[in-house]
């Protein structure tokens, strides 16, 4: 009997599965979405704090770029071991620990007084956050088969643009409202405190709300549990028939496809982090001095990206096509960056370019994760996903530092935007080298 026939026979009734997936989506995604929203907000709010922080502490753009990027040194070093711990002890316990730790460290950024204290706190915040995102990608593989993950990942990762949509105006308001030094603290200090503490509360909630897997979900019926587990087993069988990746972590390390995926993810993240850390500064350089105005204008690209990400996820699942749903948004992202660089004196065109860049980079980021999850078996997924994520997150160090260094050297971000466009183009070309049969499911 062929693999396709076996898979078709093993797949449960569609009506039961549809009901089960709706329950799982409504129970898991909104809560995890909120957790990821604060994860991303805590990671990139330093971009808004920069508007006051650099002058207050007499820091250069190079120091800021290094501090923004050093977070990812800790992140990269801790990514794989953190995900292996999550795989061993379960998502509920480990994610709770991570969120309490990084929320406390993010709030502690209010005590930064020197470049050294800035670097140290950013580094250990990266260590604490390292396992959250790859852990969530792994967690979704325990609930949803490959053909459901495009939309699931898009909904989950729409927390990134929503964090910009909410965080921009909120951060701008905080900087403005607390500018008079209430409680003896500056606006940027209040920003870190008020955006870090909710993560601690959410981390405690994780322990009581999340389930480690389908078997522990009391809100699913026995029939729904059996249907979802059978669907995952059939998906695993199909993946094993097409995958060229072994099931041990050692086999993952020896596989060239995994390393190429890490390079592709690095290319995408180079664009994403340039936008996250420098969008407020680029908008301010257009002549908008008010922090509130900068905050509202920075929300526009993220609003457009949130809508586009969800549409791209639905399109990818409907067509069961993955590669072009990653590569074409990357081309869109590099086009937007080049527009922002070429017309840097025209505020309208720069905003359109930044919106296109944000839409493309974030849609590619969300759809990328359908690629490795489609052919990494369950035994290899914990280490493989964390390895790919860690390789990509190196961009979180390189990108802000590169932009900051070029900004200090040339007093402009234009050259940096051209370089980032080239990197996105390289990534788009590499995506198309992945065999379609491995990922188009």
Short mmCIF file of C-alpha atoms in Angstrom, two decimals:
data_model
loop_
_atom_site.label_atom_id
_atom_site.label_comp_id
_atom_site.label_asym_id
_atom_site.label_seq_id
_atom_site.Cartn_x
_atom_site.Cartn_y
_atom_site.Cartn_z
CA UNK A 1 0.00 0.00 0.00
CA UNK A 2 1.38 3.43 -0.90
CA UNK A 3 2.18 6.08 1.68
CA UNK A 4 -0.48 8.42 0.26
CA UNK A 5 -3.15 5.72 0.55
CA UNK A 6 -2.13 4.88 4.09
CA UNK A 7 -2.19 8.55 5.04
CA UNK A 8 -5.61 9.09 3.49
CA UNK A 9 -7.05 6.11 5.38
CA UNK A 10 -5.47 7.21 8.66
CA UNK A 11 -6.83 10.76 8.43
CA UNK A 12 -9.87 11.25 10.69
CA UNK A 13 -13.31 12.56 9.70
CA UNK A 14 -13.18 16.20 8.61
CA UNK A 15 -16.18 17.27 10.68
CA UNK A 16 -14.65 16.05 13.93
CA UNK A 17 -11.27 17.58 13.12
CA UNK A 18 -12.72 20.93 12.12
CA UNK A 19 -14.51 21.23 15.46
CA UNK A 20 -11.41 20.15 17.35
CA UNK A 21 -9.17 22.62 15.53
CA UNK A 22 -11.59 25.47 16.13
CA UNK A 23 -11.60 24.67 19.85
CA UNK A 24 -7.80 24.42 19.94
CA UNK A 25 -7.37 27.64 17.98
CA UNK A 26 -9.70 29.64 20.22
CA UNK A 27 -8.24 28.19 23.41
CA UNK A 28 -4.55 28.51 22.53
CA UNK A 29 -3.89 31.20 19.94
CA UNK A 30 -5.41 34.31 21.62
CA UNK A 31 -3.57 33.65 24.88
CA UNK A 32 -0.26 32.76 23.21
CA UNK A 33 -0.73 35.77 20.93
CA UNK A 34 -0.85 38.08 23.98
CA UNK A 35 2.26 36.41 25.43
CA UNK A 36 4.14 36.87 22.17
CA UNK A 37 2.93 40.46 21.89
CA UNK A 38 4.62 41.30 25.19
CA UNK A 39 7.62 39.18 24.25
CA UNK A 40 8.18 41.30 21.18
CA UNK A 41 7.31 44.53 22.93
CA UNK A 42 9.87 43.82 25.66
CA UNK A 43 12.44 42.95 23.01
CA UNK A 44 12.15 46.05 20.83
CA UNK A 45 10.84 48.82 23.13
CA UNK A 46 14.45 49.93 23.41
CA UNK A 47 13.89 51.46 19.94
CA UNK A 48 11.48 53.98 21.48
CA UNK A 49 13.45 54.39 24.70
CA UNK A 50 16.35 55.43 22.45
CA UNK A 51 14.54 58.68 21.59
CA UNK A 52 15.29 59.95 25.13
CA UNK A 53 17.74 57.44 26.54
CA UNK A 54 20.73 58.32 24.36
CA UNK A 55 20.69 62.01 25.23
CA UNK A 56 20.00 61.35 28.92
CA UNK A 57 22.89 58.87 29.28
CA UNK A 58 25.20 60.48 26.66
CA UNK A 59 25.32 57.32 24.50
CA UNK A 60 26.26 57.22 20.80
CA UNK A 61 24.31 55.48 18.04
CA UNK A 62 27.07 52.85 17.90
CA UNK A 63 26.68 52.12 21.62
CA UNK A 64 22.93 51.89 21.16
CA UNK A 65 23.28 49.55 18.17
CA UNK A 66 25.66 47.31 20.12
CA UNK A 67 23.35 47.28 23.16
CA UNK A 68 20.29 46.56 21.03
CA UNK A 69 22.18 43.77 19.30
CA UNK A 70 23.98 42.18 22.24
CA UNK A 71 20.59 40.88 23.39
CA UNK A 72 20.87 38.38 20.54
CA UNK A 73 24.27 37.08 21.62
CA UNK A 74 22.62 35.76 24.78
CA UNK A 75 19.62 34.68 22.73
CA UNK A 76 21.68 32.67 20.23
CA UNK A 77 23.83 31.01 22.89
CA UNK A 78 20.79 29.86 24.88
CA UNK A 79 18.31 29.01 22.11
CA UNK A 80 19.05 25.31 21.58
CA UNK A 81 19.50 24.30 25.25
CA UNK A 82 16.39 26.25 26.22
CA UNK A 83 14.25 24.45 23.63
CA UNK A 84 15.66 21.07 24.64
CA UNK A 85 14.69 21.83 28.26
CA UNK A 86 11.18 22.76 27.11
CA UNK A 87 10.94 19.47 25.19
CA UNK A 88 12.03 17.60 28.32
CA UNK A 89 9.91 19.23 31.06
CA UNK A 90 6.97 20.59 29.02
CA UNK A 91 5.91 23.95 27.63
CA UNK A 92 3.74 25.01 30.57
CA UNK A 93 6.50 25.01 33.19
CA UNK A 94 9.38 26.30 31.07
CA UNK A 95 7.52 29.09 29.28
CA UNK A 96 6.23 30.30 32.66
CA UNK A 97 9.78 30.46 34.03
CA UNK A 98 11.08 32.25 30.93
CA UNK A 99 8.37 34.90 30.94
CA UNK A 100 8.75 35.77 34.61
CA UNK A 101 12.53 36.05 34.14
CA UNK A 102 12.54 38.19 30.99
CA UNK A 103 9.72 40.42 32.26
CA UNK A 104 11.70 41.18 35.42
CA UNK A 105 14.90 41.82 33.44
CA UNK A 106 13.10 44.07 30.96
CA UNK A 107 11.64 46.13 33.80
CA UNK A 108 15.12 46.34 35.37
CA UNK A 109 16.31 48.25 32.27
CA UNK A 110 15.12 51.36 34.10
CA UNK A 111 18.30 51.12 36.20
CA UNK A 112 20.64 51.46 33.19
CA UNK A 113 23.15 54.25 33.81
CA UNK A 114 26.23 53.27 31.78
CA UNK A 115 27.00 51.41 28.54
CA UNK A 116 28.15 48.41 30.59
CA UNK A 117 24.90 48.11 32.53
CA UNK A 118 23.01 48.50 29.24
CA UNK A 119 24.99 45.66 27.66
CA UNK A 120 24.68 43.32 30.68
CA UNK A 121 20.92 43.66 31.08
CA UNK A 122 20.30 43.30 27.34
CA UNK A 123 22.48 40.17 27.24
CA UNK A 124 20.67 38.40 30.10
CA UNK A 125 17.26 39.43 28.78
CA UNK A 126 18.26 37.64 25.57
CA UNK A 127 19.23 34.55 27.56
CA UNK A 128 15.85 34.53 29.31
CA UNK A 129 13.83 34.98 26.10
CA UNK A 130 15.80 32.52 23.97
CA UNK A 131 13.49 29.52 24.15
CA UNK A 132 10.14 31.26 23.86
CA UNK A 133 9.67 31.61 20.11
CA UNK A 134 11.18 28.28 18.95
CA UNK A 135 9.35 26.69 21.88
CA UNK A 136 6.05 28.06 20.58
CA UNK A 137 6.79 26.82 17.05
CA UNK A 138 7.51 23.39 18.53
CA UNK A 139 4.40 23.61 20.72
CA UNK A 140 2.15 24.19 17.69
CA UNK A 141 3.57 21.04 16.03
CA UNK A 142 2.07 19.11 18.97
CA UNK A 143 -1.41 20.39 18.09
CA UNK A 144 -1.67 21.18 14.35
CA UNK A 145 -0.50 19.22 11.26
CA UNK A 146 1.53 20.85 8.49
CA UNK A 147 -1.38 21.97 6.33
CA UNK A 148 -2.91 23.94 9.22
CA UNK A 149 0.22 25.73 10.38
CA UNK A 150 0.45 28.49 7.78
CA UNK A 151 -2.59 30.29 9.12
CA UNK A 152 -1.84 29.34 12.74
CA UNK A 153 1.67 30.80 12.49
CA UNK A 154 0.36 33.91 10.74
CA UNK A 155 -2.21 34.52 13.49
CA UNK A 156 0.39 33.87 16.20
CA UNK A 157 3.06 36.03 14.59
CA UNK A 158 0.68 38.86 13.80
CA UNK A 159 1.55 39.75 17.41
CA UNK A 160 4.70 41.32 15.93
CA UNK A 161 2.94 44.03 13.90
CA UNK A 162 0.24 44.38 16.56
CA UNK A 163 2.98 45.02 19.13
CA UNK A 164 4.18 47.81 16.82
CA UNK A 165 0.64 49.02 16.23
CA UNK A 166 -0.08 49.22 19.97
CA UNK A 167 3.44 49.72 21.22
CA UNK A 168 4.25 52.69 19.00
CA UNK A 169 1.47 55.02 20.19
CA UNK A 170 1.68 53.61 23.73
CA UNK A 171 5.44 54.11 23.95
CA UNK A 172 5.16 57.60 22.47
CA UNK A 173 2.46 58.48 25.00
CA UNK A 174 4.53 57.12 27.90
CA UNK A 175 7.58 59.13 26.89
CA UNK A 176 5.46 62.27 26.60
CA UNK A 177 3.28 61.72 29.69
CA UNK A 178 6.16 60.90 32.03
CA UNK A 179 8.58 63.47 30.57
CA UNK A 180 8.23 65.67 33.64
CA UNK A 181 9.92 63.03 35.79
CA UNK A 182 7.09 61.60 37.91
CA UNK A 183 8.35 59.50 40.80
CA UNK A 184 11.89 60.63 40.15
CA UNK A 185 12.10 58.62 36.90
CA UNK A 186 12.39 59.73 33.28
CA UNK A 187 9.88 58.77 30.61
CA UNK A 188 12.14 56.05 29.16
CA UNK A 189 12.47 54.47 32.63
CA UNK A 190 8.69 54.35 33.07
CA UNK A 191 8.43 52.79 29.61
CA UNK A 192 10.64 49.83 30.59
CA UNK A 193 8.87 49.37 33.93
CA UNK A 194 5.28 49.52 32.65
CA UNK A 195 5.95 47.28 29.65
CA UNK A 196 7.99 44.70 31.60
CA UNK A 197 5.74 44.01 34.60
CA UNK A 198 2.72 42.66 32.61
CA UNK A 199 4.99 39.92 31.24
CA UNK A 200 5.68 38.71 34.78
CA UNK A 201 1.93 38.44 35.42
CA UNK A 202 1.37 36.63 32.12
CA UNK A 203 4.19 34.20 32.96
CA UNK A 204 2.39 33.18 36.14
CA UNK A 205 -0.87 32.74 34.17
CA UNK A 206 0.88 30.44 31.66
CA UNK A 207 1.50 27.85 34.38
CA UNK A 208 -2.21 27.53 35.13
CA UNK A 209 -3.65 27.97 31.62
CA UNK A 210 -1.57 26.08 29.04
CA UNK A 211 -1.63 22.32 28.48
CA UNK A 212 1.52 20.48 27.45
CA UNK A 213 -0.30 18.56 24.72
CA UNK A 214 -3.56 17.17 23.37
CA UNK A 215 -3.79 14.43 26.00
CA UNK A 216 -3.91 16.96 28.86
CA UNK A 217 -6.59 19.19 27.27
CA UNK A 218 -9.73 18.72 29.38
CA UNK A 219 -11.63 21.08 27.08
CA UNK A 220 -11.44 18.53 24.23
CA UNK A 221 -13.67 15.46 24.04
CA UNK A 222 -12.14 11.98 23.75
CA UNK A 223 -13.26 11.79 20.12
CA UNK A 224 -11.64 15.15 19.34
CA UNK A 225 -8.39 14.14 21.06
CA UNK A 226 -8.23 10.87 19.12
CA UNK A 227 -8.94 12.68 15.85
CA UNK A 228 -6.23 15.29 16.39
CA UNK A 229 -3.67 12.70 17.49
CA UNK A 230 -4.47 10.54 14.44
CA UNK A 231 -4.05 13.57 12.15
CA UNK A 232 -0.66 14.35 13.70
CA UNK A 233 0.42 10.70 13.31
CA UNK A 234 -0.59 10.73 9.63
CA UNK A 235 1.26 14.01 9.10
CA UNK A 236 4.36 12.58 10.76
CA UNK A 237 4.18 9.54 8.48
CA UNK A 238 4.00 11.71 5.39
CA UNK A 239 6.86 13.89 6.60
CA UNK A 240 9.03 10.83 7.27
CA UNK A 241 8.41 9.61 3.71
CA UNK A 242 9.69 12.85 2.13
CA UNK A 243 12.23 14.18 4.63
CA UNK A 244 15.98 13.78 4.20
CA UNK A 245 16.68 14.87 7.79
CA UNK A 246 17.52 12.27 10.42
CA UNK A 247 15.68 12.21 13.70
CA UNK A 248 18.57 12.82 16.10
CA UNK A 249 20.00 16.26 16.89
CA UNK A 250 23.35 15.07 15.56
CA UNK A 251 21.70 14.28 12.21
CA UNK A 252 20.16 17.75 12.20
CA UNK A 253 23.59 19.32 12.70
CA UNK A 254 24.97 17.36 9.73
CA UNK A 255 22.16 18.27 7.35
CA UNK A 256 22.86 21.04 4.84
CA UNK A 257 19.18 21.89 4.35
CA UNK A 258 18.84 22.87 8.00
CA UNK A 259 21.83 25.20 7.79
CA UNK A 260 20.51 26.76 4.56
CA UNK A 261 17.19 27.41 6.32
CA UNK A 262 19.17 29.13 9.07
CA UNK A 263 20.81 31.39 6.47
CA UNK A 264 17.41 32.20 4.91
CA UNK A 265 16.00 33.05 8.31
CA UNK A 266 19.03 35.26 8.98
CA UNK A 267 18.31 37.17 5.74
CA UNK A 268 14.68 37.74 6.71
CA UNK A 269 15.57 38.86 10.22
CA UNK A 270 18.14 41.35 8.94
CA UNK A 271 15.25 43.29 7.44
CA UNK A 272 12.86 42.71 10.34
CA UNK A 273 15.21 43.97 13.05
CA UNK A 274 16.31 46.99 11.06
CA UNK A 275 12.65 48.00 10.94
CA UNK A 276 11.96 47.16 14.59
CA UNK A 277 14.91 49.05 16.05
CA UNK A 278 15.21 51.97 13.64
CA UNK A 279 11.67 52.72 12.41
CA UNK A 280 11.04 55.41 15.09
CA UNK A 281 14.40 57.07 14.35
CA UNK A 282 13.84 57.04 10.56
CA UNK A 283 10.40 58.60 11.02
CA UNK A 284 11.79 61.21 13.41
CA UNK A 285 14.47 62.10 10.83
CA UNK A 286 11.66 63.08 8.42
CA UNK A 287 11.05 66.11 10.62
CA UNK A 288 8.58 64.79 13.18
CA UNK A 289 9.90 65.83 16.60
CA UNK A 290 6.96 64.88 18.85
CA UNK A 291 7.28 61.40 20.39
CA UNK A 292 3.49 61.02 20.22
CA UNK A 293 3.47 61.82 16.48
CA UNK A 294 6.36 59.41 15.85
CA UNK A 295 4.46 56.74 17.78
CA UNK A 296 1.27 57.11 15.74
CA UNK A 297 3.13 57.24 12.41
CA UNK A 298 5.15 54.13 13.31
CA UNK A 299 1.85 52.26 13.80
CA UNK A 300 0.90 52.64 10.11
CA UNK A 301 3.42 50.11 8.68
CA UNK A 302 2.55 47.61 11.42
CA UNK A 303 -1.19 47.90 10.79
CA UNK A 304 -0.65 47.17 7.10
CA UNK A 305 1.63 44.24 7.99
CA UNK A 306 -0.90 42.68 10.38
CA UNK A 307 -3.55 42.51 7.66
CA UNK A 308 -1.13 41.27 5.01
CA UNK A 309 0.32 38.54 7.25
CA UNK A 310 -3.08 36.95 7.93
CA UNK A 311 -4.00 37.09 4.22
CA UNK A 312 -0.67 35.48 3.25
CA UNK A 313 -1.16 32.68 5.80
CA UNK A 314 -4.62 31.84 4.49
CA UNK A 315 -3.40 31.97 0.91
CA UNK A 316 -0.49 29.60 1.65
CA UNK A 317 -2.74 27.03 3.36
CA UNK A 318 -5.43 27.26 0.70
CA UNK A 319 -2.97 26.72 -2.17
CA UNK A 320 -0.66 24.41 -0.19
CA UNK A 321 2.23 26.43 -1.58
CA UNK A 322 5.03 27.58 0.72
CA UNK A 323 8.12 28.76 -1.18
CA UNK A 324 6.62 31.68 -3.12
CA UNK A 325 4.68 32.76 -0.02
CA UNK A 326 8.10 33.35 1.58
CA UNK A 327 10.19 34.60 -1.34
CA UNK A 328 7.71 37.09 -2.87
CA UNK A 329 7.12 38.95 0.42
CA UNK A 330 10.92 39.16 0.77
CA UNK A 331 11.10 40.84 -2.65
CA UNK A 332 8.32 43.17 -1.51
CA UNK A 333 10.35 43.97 1.63
CA UNK A 334 13.55 44.81 -0.23
CA UNK A 335 11.59 47.00 -2.68
CA UNK A 336 10.18 48.96 0.24
CA UNK A 337 13.61 49.45 1.82
CA UNK A 338 15.02 50.72 -1.47
CA UNK A 339 12.12 53.16 -1.84
CA UNK A 340 12.79 54.51 1.67
CA UNK A 341 16.49 54.94 0.83
CA UNK A 342 16.04 56.46 -2.64
CA UNK A 343 13.43 59.01 -1.61
CA UNK A 344 14.64 59.79 1.91
CA UNK A 345 13.64 63.46 1.61
CA UNK A 346 10.02 62.68 0.69
CA UNK A 347 8.05 61.77 3.82
CA UNK A 348 5.10 60.24 1.95
CA UNK A 349 7.21 57.93 -0.23
CA UNK A 350 9.36 56.95 2.76
CA UNK A 351 6.24 55.97 4.73
CA UNK A 352 4.94 53.94 1.77
CA UNK A 353 8.33 52.26 1.44
CA UNK A 354 8.54 51.51 5.17
CA UNK A 355 5.01 50.08 5.07
CA UNK A 356 5.89 47.82 2.13
CA UNK A 357 9.11 46.74 3.84
CA UNK A 358 7.30 45.93 7.10
CA UNK A 359 4.51 44.03 5.30
CA UNK A 360 6.95 41.97 3.24
CA UNK A 361 9.50 41.21 5.94
CA UNK A 362 6.93 40.20 8.57
CA UNK A 363 4.82 38.11 6.16
CA UNK A 364 7.98 36.27 5.08
CA UNK A 365 8.93 35.79 8.73
CA UNK A 366 5.60 34.13 9.55
CA UNK A 367 5.46 31.94 6.45
CA UNK A 368 9.09 30.87 6.80
CA UNK A 369 8.25 28.58 9.71
CA UNK A 370 6.09 26.37 7.51
CA UNK A 371 9.31 25.33 5.71
CA UNK A 372 11.33 23.61 8.48
CA UNK A 373 8.22 22.34 10.30
CA UNK A 374 7.13 20.56 7.10
CA UNK A 375 10.08 18.16 7.03
CA UNK A 376 11.61 18.08 10.51
CA UNK A 377 10.19 15.03 12.27
CA UNK A 378 8.95 15.31 15.84
CA UNK A 379 12.12 13.82 17.31
CA UNK A 380 14.34 16.32 15.45
CA UNK A 381 12.07 19.34 15.76
CA UNK A 382 13.11 20.53 19.25
CA UNK A 383 16.78 20.94 18.38
CA UNK A 384 16.30 21.68 14.68
CA UNK A 385 13.83 24.53 15.10
CA UNK A 386 15.93 26.07 17.87
CA UNK A 387 19.10 25.80 15.76
CA UNK A 388 17.45 27.51 12.78
CA UNK A 389 16.01 30.21 15.04
CA UNK A 390 19.38 30.80 16.71
CA UNK A 391 21.17 31.14 13.36
CA UNK A 392 18.56 33.62 12.20
CA UNK A 393 18.68 35.61 15.41
CA UNK A 394 22.34 36.43 14.81
CA UNK A 395 20.80 39.07 12.56
CA UNK A 396 19.39 40.68 15.69
CA UNK A 397 22.97 41.56 16.64
CA UNK A 398 24.34 42.31 13.18
CA UNK A 399 21.44 44.40 11.84
CA UNK A 400 21.04 47.11 14.54
CA UNK A 401 24.81 47.37 15.06
CA UNK A 402 25.41 47.71 11.31
CA UNK A 403 22.73 50.39 10.93
CA UNK A 404 24.01 52.27 14.01
CA UNK A 405 27.62 52.19 12.83
CA UNK A 406 26.68 53.39 9.32
CA UNK A 407 24.43 56.09 10.81
CA UNK A 408 27.32 57.44 12.91
CA UNK A 409 29.74 57.23 9.97
CA UNK A 410 27.49 58.82 7.30
CA UNK A 411 24.78 60.59 9.34
CA UNK A 412 22.24 58.65 7.25
CA UNK A 413 20.62 55.19 7.17
CA UNK A 414 20.41 55.06 3.34
CA UNK A 415 23.52 52.90 2.77
CA UNK A 416 22.37 50.47 5.46
CA UNK A 417 18.97 50.11 3.78
CA UNK A 418 20.66 49.24 0.47
CA UNK A 419 22.75 46.56 2.18
CA UNK A 420 19.71 45.10 3.90
CA UNK A 421 17.85 45.02 0.56
CA UNK A 422 20.68 42.93 -0.93
CA UNK A 423 20.52 40.49 1.97
CA UNK A 424 16.75 40.04 1.52
CA UNK A 425 17.29 39.36 -2.19
CA UNK A 426 19.83 36.65 -1.35
CA UNK A 427 17.35 35.02 1.03
CA UNK A 428 14.55 35.08 -1.57
CA UNK A 429 16.80 33.30 -4.09
CA UNK A 430 17.78 30.63 -1.53
CA UNK A 431 14.12 29.92 -0.69
CA UNK A 432 13.48 28.92 -4.29
CA UNK A 433 16.30 26.37 -4.11
CA UNK A 434 14.30 24.29 -1.61
CA UNK A 435 12.60 21.34 -3.38
CA UNK A 436 8.85 22.04 -3.57
CA UNK A 437 7.98 18.42 -2.68
CA UNK A 438 9.50 18.87 0.79
CA UNK A 439 7.35 21.81 1.86
CA UNK A 440 4.28 22.25 -0.35
CA UNK A 441 1.69 20.44 1.79
#
